[in-house]
Short mmCIF file of C-alpha atoms in Angstrom, two decimals:
data_model
loop_
_atom_site.label_atom_id
_atom_site.label_comp_id
_atom_site.label_asym_id
_atom_site.label_seq_id
_atom_site.Cartn_x
_atom_site.Cartn_y
_atom_site.Cartn_z
CA MET H 1191 27.65 25.57 13.28
CA ALA H 1192 27.27 28.93 11.53
CA MET H 1193 26.07 27.22 8.34
CA ARG H 1194 23.55 25.18 10.28
CA THR H 1195 22.23 28.36 11.92
CA ALA H 1196 21.84 29.98 8.50
CA VAL H 1197 19.88 26.99 7.25
CA ARG H 1198 17.66 27.08 10.32
CA ARG H 1199 16.89 30.78 9.84
CA ALA H 1200 16.16 30.40 6.14
CA ALA H 1201 13.99 27.35 6.72
CA THR H 1202 11.76 29.19 9.15
CA ARG H 1203 10.81 31.82 6.57
CA PRO H 1204 7.70 31.21 4.44
CA GLY H 1205 8.33 29.10 1.33
CA SER H 1206 11.31 26.92 0.51
CA LEU H 1207 15.02 27.57 0.58
CA PRO H 1208 16.37 29.64 -2.34
CA ALA H 1209 17.93 27.26 -4.88
CA SER H 1210 21.41 28.77 -4.56
CA LEU H 1211 21.41 28.54 -0.76
CA ALA H 1212 19.99 25.01 -0.84
CA SER H 1213 22.70 23.90 -3.27
CA LEU H 1214 25.45 25.47 -1.16
CA ALA H 1215 24.04 24.03 2.03
CA GLU H 1216 23.83 20.56 0.48
CA LYS H 1217 27.54 20.65 -0.30
CA LEU H 1218 28.65 22.09 3.05
CA LEU H 1219 26.52 19.72 5.09
CA THR H 1220 27.76 16.53 3.39
CA PRO H 1221 27.58 13.61 4.22
CA HIS H 1222 24.15 14.17 5.80
CA GLY H 1223 22.78 16.75 3.37
CA VAL H 1224 20.49 19.67 4.08
CA ASP H 1225 17.39 17.48 4.54
CA ARG H 1226 18.72 16.02 7.78
CA TYR H 1227 18.95 19.52 9.25
CA LEU H 1228 15.72 20.81 7.77
CA GLU H 1229 14.01 17.80 9.34
CA LEU H 1230 15.07 19.07 12.77
CA VAL H 1231 13.29 22.36 12.08
CA ASP H 1232 10.19 20.96 10.34
CA PRO H 1233 9.97 17.50 8.69
CA MET H 1234 7.70 18.97 5.99
CA LEU H 1235 10.56 21.18 4.73
CA VAL H 1236 12.68 18.31 3.40
CA ARG H 1237 13.41 18.63 -0.32
CA ARG H 1238 14.46 15.19 -1.57
CA GLU H 1239 12.19 12.90 0.45
CA ILE H 1240 8.40 12.98 0.65
CA ARG H 1241 6.63 13.65 3.91
CA GLY H 1242 2.94 13.95 4.73
CA GLU H 1243 1.25 15.71 7.63
CA VAL H 1244 -2.03 14.39 9.00
CA VAL H 1245 -4.46 17.32 8.81
CA ALA H 1246 -7.69 15.46 9.64
CA LEU H 1247 -8.61 12.14 11.19
CA ARG H 1248 -11.81 10.18 11.70
CA ARG H 1249 -12.74 6.62 12.62
CA PRO H 1250 -15.48 5.45 10.22
CA THR H 1251 -15.78 1.99 11.79
CA ARG H 1252 -14.76 0.48 15.11
CA ASP H 1253 -11.51 -0.93 13.71
CA SER H 1254 -10.48 1.55 11.01
CA VAL H 1255 -9.09 5.07 10.78
CA THR H 1256 -9.22 7.53 7.88
CA LEU H 1257 -6.30 9.93 7.65
CA THR H 1258 -6.31 13.03 5.49
CA VAL H 1259 -2.66 13.75 4.68
CA ARG H 1260 -1.12 16.88 3.16
CA PRO H 1261 2.00 15.79 1.22
CA SER H 1262 5.17 17.87 1.00
CA ARG H 1263 6.17 19.61 -2.23
CA ALA H 1264 8.18 16.60 -3.43
CA TRP H 1265 4.95 14.65 -3.99
CA ARG H 1266 4.23 14.06 -7.70
CA GLY H 1267 0.72 12.60 -7.67
CA PHE H 1268 -0.69 9.13 -8.31
CA ALA H 1269 -2.87 7.13 -10.66
CA ALA H 1270 -6.15 5.87 -9.20
CA GLY H 1271 -5.56 2.38 -7.75
CA GLN H 1272 -1.84 2.70 -7.04
CA PHE H 1273 -0.31 2.28 -3.58
CA VAL H 1274 2.06 4.37 -1.48
CA ARG H 1275 4.62 3.09 1.03
CA VAL H 1276 3.79 4.84 4.31
CA THR H 1277 6.47 5.01 7.00
CA VAL H 1278 5.72 5.52 10.69
CA ASP H 1279 8.17 5.95 13.57
CA ILE H 1280 7.34 3.41 16.29
CA ASP H 1281 9.55 3.39 19.37
CA GLY H 1282 12.39 4.94 17.40
CA VAL H 1283 12.17 2.42 14.55
CA ARG H 1284 10.81 3.32 11.12
CA ARG H 1285 8.16 0.85 9.99
CA THR H 1286 6.78 0.82 6.45
CA ARG H 1287 3.57 -0.57 4.99
CA CYS H 1288 1.72 -0.13 1.69
CA TYR H 1289 -1.62 1.68 1.58
CA SER H 1290 -3.68 2.85 -1.38
CA PRO H 1291 -4.96 6.44 -1.46
CA ALA H 1292 -8.76 6.35 -1.51
CA GLY H 1293 -9.27 9.79 -3.02
CA SER H 1294 -9.62 10.92 -6.59
CA ALA H 1295 -6.39 11.18 -8.55
CA HIS H 1296 -7.54 14.65 -9.59
CA ARG H 1297 -7.50 15.92 -5.99
CA ASP H 1298 -4.04 14.91 -4.81
CA GLY H 1299 -3.33 18.15 -2.93
CA GLU H 1300 -4.47 16.01 -0.02
CA LEU H 1301 -4.26 12.22 0.26
CA GLU H 1302 -6.75 10.02 2.05
CA PHE H 1303 -5.79 6.69 3.59
CA THR H 1304 -8.28 4.40 5.32
CA VAL H 1305 -6.43 1.81 7.38
CA LYS H 1306 -7.99 -1.19 9.08
CA ALA H 1307 -6.34 -2.16 12.35
CA HIS H 1308 -5.41 -5.83 12.08
CA GLU H 1309 -4.73 -8.00 15.10
CA GLY H 1310 -0.97 -8.02 15.51
CA GLY H 1311 -0.62 -5.31 12.85
CA LEU H 1312 2.17 -3.09 14.15
CA VAL H 1313 1.67 -0.11 11.83
CA SER H 1314 -2.11 -0.36 11.38
CA ARG H 1315 -2.69 -0.45 15.13
CA GLN H 1316 -0.27 2.42 15.67
CA LEU H 1317 -2.20 4.57 13.20
CA HIS H 1318 -5.58 3.51 14.59
CA GLU H 1319 -4.73 3.94 18.26
CA HIS H 1320 -2.14 6.72 18.20
CA GLY H 1321 -2.69 8.58 14.94
CA HIS H 1322 -3.36 12.29 15.45
CA VAL H 1323 -3.60 15.58 13.61
CA GLY H 1324 -0.08 16.96 13.16
CA MET H 1325 1.49 13.50 12.88
CA VAL H 1326 4.13 13.38 10.12
CA LEU H 1327 4.45 10.28 7.96
CA GLY H 1328 7.07 9.23 5.44
CA LEU H 1329 5.68 8.69 1.94
CA SER H 1330 7.08 7.05 -1.17
CA PRO H 1331 6.22 7.94 -4.75
CA ALA H 1332 3.05 6.16 -5.87
CA ASP H 1333 3.70 2.73 -7.34
CA GLY H 1334 1.93 -0.30 -8.76
CA THR H 1335 0.30 -1.41 -12.00
CA PHE H 1336 -3.18 -1.81 -10.49
CA ALA H 1337 -4.51 1.43 -11.94
CA LEU H 1338 -7.09 2.83 -14.32
CA PRO H 1339 -5.73 2.49 -17.86
CA GLU H 1340 -5.47 5.18 -20.50
CA PRO H 1341 -7.63 5.46 -22.50
CA ARG H 1342 -10.49 4.47 -20.21
CA PRO H 1343 -12.39 1.27 -21.09
CA ASP H 1344 -15.98 1.58 -22.28
CA SER H 1345 -17.30 -0.18 -19.17
CA ILE H 1346 -15.74 -0.93 -15.79
CA VAL H 1347 -16.55 -3.31 -12.93
CA LEU H 1348 -15.06 -2.77 -9.48
CA ILE H 1349 -15.17 -5.61 -6.94
CA ALA H 1350 -13.82 -5.23 -3.41
CA GLY H 1351 -14.03 -6.64 0.08
CA GLY H 1352 -13.01 -5.20 3.44
CA SER H 1353 -10.07 -2.79 3.24
CA GLY H 1354 -9.82 -3.53 -0.48
CA ILE H 1355 -12.32 -0.72 -0.93
CA THR H 1356 -9.60 1.95 -0.95
CA PRO H 1357 -8.01 1.48 -4.40
CA VAL H 1358 -11.34 0.84 -6.14
CA LEU H 1359 -12.99 3.81 -4.42
CA SER H 1360 -10.12 5.92 -5.71
CA MET H 1361 -10.96 4.64 -9.19
CA LEU H 1362 -14.66 5.37 -8.76
CA ARG H 1363 -14.07 8.88 -7.38
CA THR H 1364 -11.65 9.59 -10.23
CA LEU H 1365 -14.16 8.44 -12.85
CA VAL H 1366 -16.88 10.59 -11.29
CA ASP H 1367 -14.59 13.64 -11.33
CA GLU H 1368 -13.87 12.96 -15.00
CA ARG H 1369 -17.60 12.62 -15.78
CA TYR H 1370 -16.82 9.22 -17.22
CA PRO H 1371 -19.38 8.50 -19.97
CA GLY H 1372 -19.28 4.69 -19.72
CA GLU H 1373 -20.93 2.21 -17.40
CA VAL H 1374 -19.33 1.59 -14.01
CA SER H 1375 -20.49 -0.79 -11.28
CA LEU H 1376 -19.14 -1.49 -7.80
CA LEU H 1377 -19.77 -4.69 -5.86
CA TYR H 1378 -18.49 -4.35 -2.28
CA TYR H 1379 -18.47 -6.87 0.56
CA ALA H 1380 -18.31 -6.09 4.29
CA ARG H 1381 -19.29 -8.31 7.18
CA THR H 1382 -22.11 -6.10 8.53
CA PRO H 1383 -23.50 -2.60 7.83
CA ALA H 1384 -21.34 -1.30 10.71
CA ASP H 1385 -18.22 -2.47 8.85
CA VAL H 1386 -18.79 -0.32 5.74
CA PRO H 1387 -16.37 2.64 5.97
CA TYR H 1388 -17.90 4.85 3.24
CA ALA H 1389 -21.60 3.95 3.57
CA GLU H 1390 -23.08 7.44 3.09
CA GLU H 1391 -20.83 8.33 0.18
CA LEU H 1392 -21.54 5.03 -1.56
CA ASP H 1393 -25.27 5.73 -1.26
CA ALA H 1394 -24.76 9.17 -2.79
CA LEU H 1395 -22.59 7.85 -5.63
CA ALA H 1396 -25.16 5.16 -6.42
CA ALA H 1397 -27.68 7.90 -7.21
CA ARG H 1398 -25.48 9.22 -10.04
CA ARG H 1399 -26.31 8.41 -13.62
CA GLY H 1400 -24.25 5.55 -15.03
CA VAL H 1401 -23.09 4.33 -11.59
CA ARG H 1402 -24.44 1.17 -9.98
CA ILE H 1403 -23.35 0.11 -6.48
CA HIS H 1404 -24.36 -2.96 -4.50
CA VAL H 1405 -23.05 -3.41 -0.94
CA ARG H 1406 -23.32 -6.97 0.35
CA HIS H 1407 -23.03 -8.01 3.99
CA THR H 1408 -21.42 -11.42 4.25
CA ALA H 1409 -22.97 -12.10 7.67
CA SER H 1410 -26.45 -12.03 6.10
CA ASP H 1411 -26.00 -12.16 2.30
CA GLY H 1412 -23.20 -14.71 2.16
CA ARG H 1413 -20.03 -14.50 0.11
CA PHE H 1414 -19.51 -13.67 -3.55
CA THR H 1415 -21.67 -15.42 -6.13
CA ALA H 1416 -22.08 -15.05 -9.87
CA GLU H 1417 -25.65 -13.89 -9.26
CA HIS H 1418 -24.41 -11.01 -7.08
CA LEU H 1419 -22.21 -9.88 -9.95
CA ARG H 1420 -24.90 -10.24 -12.61
CA ARG H 1421 -27.30 -8.10 -10.60
CA VAL H 1422 -24.94 -5.14 -10.40
CA ALA H 1423 -23.24 -5.63 -13.78
CA PRO H 1424 -25.09 -7.98 -16.14
CA TRP H 1425 -22.62 -6.88 -18.86
CA PHE H 1426 -19.51 -7.84 -16.80
CA ALA H 1427 -18.23 -10.25 -19.48
CA ARG H 1428 -17.44 -7.35 -21.84
CA ALA H 1429 -16.15 -4.98 -19.13
CA THR H 1430 -12.72 -4.41 -17.64
CA THR H 1431 -12.78 -5.57 -14.00
CA PHE H 1432 -10.64 -4.47 -11.06
CA LEU H 1433 -10.61 -6.70 -7.96
CA CYS H 1434 -9.13 -6.16 -4.49
CA GLY H 1435 -10.04 -8.00 -1.30
CA PRO H 1436 -9.42 -10.97 0.98
CA PRO H 1437 -8.26 -14.31 -0.47
CA PRO H 1438 -11.67 -16.09 -0.51
CA LEU H 1439 -13.18 -13.27 -2.57
CA MET H 1440 -10.18 -13.13 -4.90
CA GLU H 1441 -10.26 -16.88 -5.49
CA ALA H 1442 -14.01 -16.97 -6.16
CA VAL H 1443 -13.91 -14.12 -8.67
CA ARG H 1444 -10.84 -15.54 -10.42
CA ALA H 1445 -12.59 -18.92 -10.75
CA LEU H 1446 -15.71 -17.33 -12.24
CA TYR H 1447 -13.73 -15.34 -14.80
CA ALA H 1448 -11.61 -18.37 -15.68
CA ASP H 1449 -14.71 -20.53 -16.22
CA ALA H 1450 -16.19 -17.80 -18.43
CA GLY H 1451 -12.95 -17.57 -20.44
CA ILE H 1452 -12.47 -13.87 -19.65
CA SER H 1453 -9.52 -13.94 -17.22
CA GLU H 1454 -7.69 -11.40 -19.38
CA ARG H 1455 -10.34 -8.83 -18.42
CA LEU H 1456 -9.63 -9.22 -14.69
CA HIS H 1457 -7.00 -7.06 -12.92
CA THR H 1458 -6.19 -7.81 -9.29
CA GLU H 1459 -4.48 -6.31 -6.26
CA GLU H 1460 -3.90 -8.14 -2.97
CA PHE H 1461 -3.09 -6.69 0.44
CA VAL H 1462 -2.73 -9.99 2.24
CA PRO H 1463 0.74 -11.50 2.64
CA PRO H 1464 1.05 -14.73 0.65
CA VAL H 1465 1.38 -17.94 2.62
CA LEU H 1466 4.76 -19.65 2.57
CA THR H 1467 4.77 -23.43 2.94
CA VAL H 1468 7.91 -25.07 4.28
CA GLY H 1469 7.61 -28.54 5.76
CA ALA H 1470 8.93 -29.36 9.22
CA ALA H 1471 11.57 -31.64 7.70
CA GLU H 1472 12.89 -28.67 5.68
CA THR H 1473 13.42 -26.35 8.66
CA GLY H 1474 16.41 -26.29 10.99
CA GLY H 1475 18.94 -25.15 8.43
CA ARG H 1476 21.36 -22.29 9.10
CA ILE H 1477 20.51 -18.84 7.74
CA ARG H 1478 23.58 -16.61 7.64
CA PHE H 1479 23.17 -12.87 7.16
CA ALA H 1480 26.72 -12.34 5.91
CA ARG H 1481 27.17 -8.55 6.15
CA SER H 1482 25.69 -8.46 9.63
CA GLY H 1483 27.56 -11.53 10.85
CA VAL H 1484 24.34 -12.99 12.26
CA ASP H 1485 23.34 -16.66 12.09
CA VAL H 1486 19.89 -18.06 12.93
CA VAL H 1487 18.23 -21.45 12.70
CA SER H 1488 15.47 -21.45 10.09
CA ASP H 1489 11.95 -22.00 11.37
CA GLY H 1490 10.26 -21.84 7.96
CA ARG H 1491 8.99 -18.27 8.18
CA PRO H 1492 9.86 -15.59 5.57
CA LEU H 1493 13.50 -14.49 5.68
CA LEU H 1494 12.43 -10.91 6.46
CA GLU H 1495 10.64 -11.95 9.66
CA GLN H 1496 13.57 -14.06 10.81
CA ALA H 1497 16.01 -11.22 10.10
CA GLU H 1498 13.90 -8.82 12.16
CA ASP H 1499 13.63 -11.28 15.05
CA ALA H 1500 17.42 -11.53 14.98
CA GLY H 1501 17.67 -7.77 15.55
CA LEU H 1502 18.33 -6.76 11.94
CA SER H 1503 16.44 -4.01 10.08
CA PRO H 1504 16.48 -4.78 6.34
CA GLU H 1505 14.77 -2.24 4.12
CA HIS H 1506 11.23 -3.33 3.32
CA GLY H 1507 7.86 -1.97 2.29
CA CYS H 1508 4.73 -3.97 1.53
CA ARG H 1509 5.71 -7.32 3.10
CA MET H 1510 3.80 -9.14 0.36
CA GLY H 1511 6.05 -9.18 -2.69
CA ILE H 1512 4.68 -6.10 -4.45
CA CYS H 1513 7.14 -3.28 -3.90
CA PHE H 1514 10.54 -5.11 -4.12
CA SER H 1515 11.98 -2.89 -1.35
CA CYS H 1516 13.29 -5.92 0.55
CA THR H 1517 15.26 -7.37 -2.38
CA GLN H 1518 18.66 -8.72 -1.28
CA ARG H 1519 21.34 -10.91 -2.84
CA LYS H 1520 21.29 -14.58 -1.96
CA VAL H 1521 24.89 -15.84 -1.91
CA SER H 1522 24.08 -19.54 -1.77
CA GLY H 1523 21.49 -22.08 -0.71
CA VAL H 1524 17.98 -23.15 -1.66
CA VAL H 1525 14.95 -20.92 -1.12
CA ARG H 1526 11.24 -21.29 -1.80
CA THR H 1527 8.87 -18.48 -2.77
CA ALA H 1528 5.22 -18.07 -1.88
CA SER H 1529 4.29 -19.46 -5.30
CA GLY H 1530 6.04 -22.71 -4.39
CA GLU H 1531 8.97 -22.24 -6.75
CA GLU H 1532 12.41 -23.27 -5.50
CA SER H 1533 15.77 -21.89 -6.55
CA ALA H 1534 19.28 -23.12 -5.79
CA GLU H 1535 21.03 -20.54 -7.97
CA ASP H 1536 23.93 -18.68 -6.34
CA ASP H 1537 24.28 -14.89 -6.44
CA GLU H 1538 20.65 -14.17 -7.25
CA GLU H 1539 18.34 -11.44 -5.99
CA ILE H 1540 15.43 -12.54 -3.81
CA GLN H 1541 12.60 -10.80 -1.96
CA LEU H 1542 13.00 -11.45 1.75
CA CYS H 1543 9.31 -10.95 2.55
CA VAL H 1544 8.03 -13.76 0.31
CA THR H 1545 10.97 -16.19 0.45
CA ALA H 1546 11.83 -18.90 2.97
CA ALA H 1547 14.95 -21.00 3.42
CA VAL H 1548 14.98 -24.68 2.54
CA GLY H 1549 18.12 -25.87 4.31
CA ASP H 1550 21.25 -23.71 4.72
CA VAL H 1551 21.14 -20.27 3.09
CA GLU H 1552 23.52 -17.31 3.06
CA ILE H 1553 22.17 -13.80 2.41
CA ASP H 1554 24.25 -10.70 1.70
CA CYS H 1555 22.41 -8.66 4.30
#
């Protein structure tokens, strides 16, 4: 108890714990470590994990919230376009989702996340309805290969729809901060003018030299067409393109680039869980979560969802096959991934969020 008191007193002083005291405390407070006690004083004082405090909040559209987050000292920055796993405590359970910072990579003293509240979205609705200044979030290191390359290409096209604006806006803001000398164009789709979260800023950025921005409203302008793209970037065939948005937009752009023979110039990021297809005749098998001693009857949904419904809490992040946080060992059985591939190999690692059982399956979970 005396050691814990000493840690509490030291933690309340300005700055971080002295290295010698932190090292000693870490040893004496094993197995929990000093972070577990610092977290009781102030979650932002933890040394090994990353936390972020909400310092500003606004709601740019009726169904979205923009959070300005000050990360703790363990944060190491990000590349424009990458995502961060954000953890929120909901009814005593830590829930994690992936969100892309929307700010410039050169201004990462504060992070900006714009989150659209989806129907049935546990974390997005929590942030939209109950987010507040002073709220502390868990953060992961930035991750993902959807990012501006080094060196920068000579010309860049950014295409986005809905909440897919966040990673490409981060790219655009980063390029503007760098005074990027090349051509850059943004084609953005939202349903109506009221659904555009950064309308004023996009207008201001469009006035800059070398930047072209077209915002299309699908309710009146329709969905993506090749003509839309040619108007904002007639040189798109020689540019490097970054695409993020809902499936219909992604499919249409991919088809255009494939037909033009320039698919290698297209880089994509998706924030929509892939659809798993398991026929009714393939459901009804037994899923055994061996370490937990829990058995369920397969209903064809992803293994992660069925584990959660059975009262288990496997580690997870993006829920769409990007972050690999939910990887577990399959002991036996046949599984199918979102891409339609099946595997009957024993003792293999699988991603629970994008894998479904086909018959009996045993998972070391």
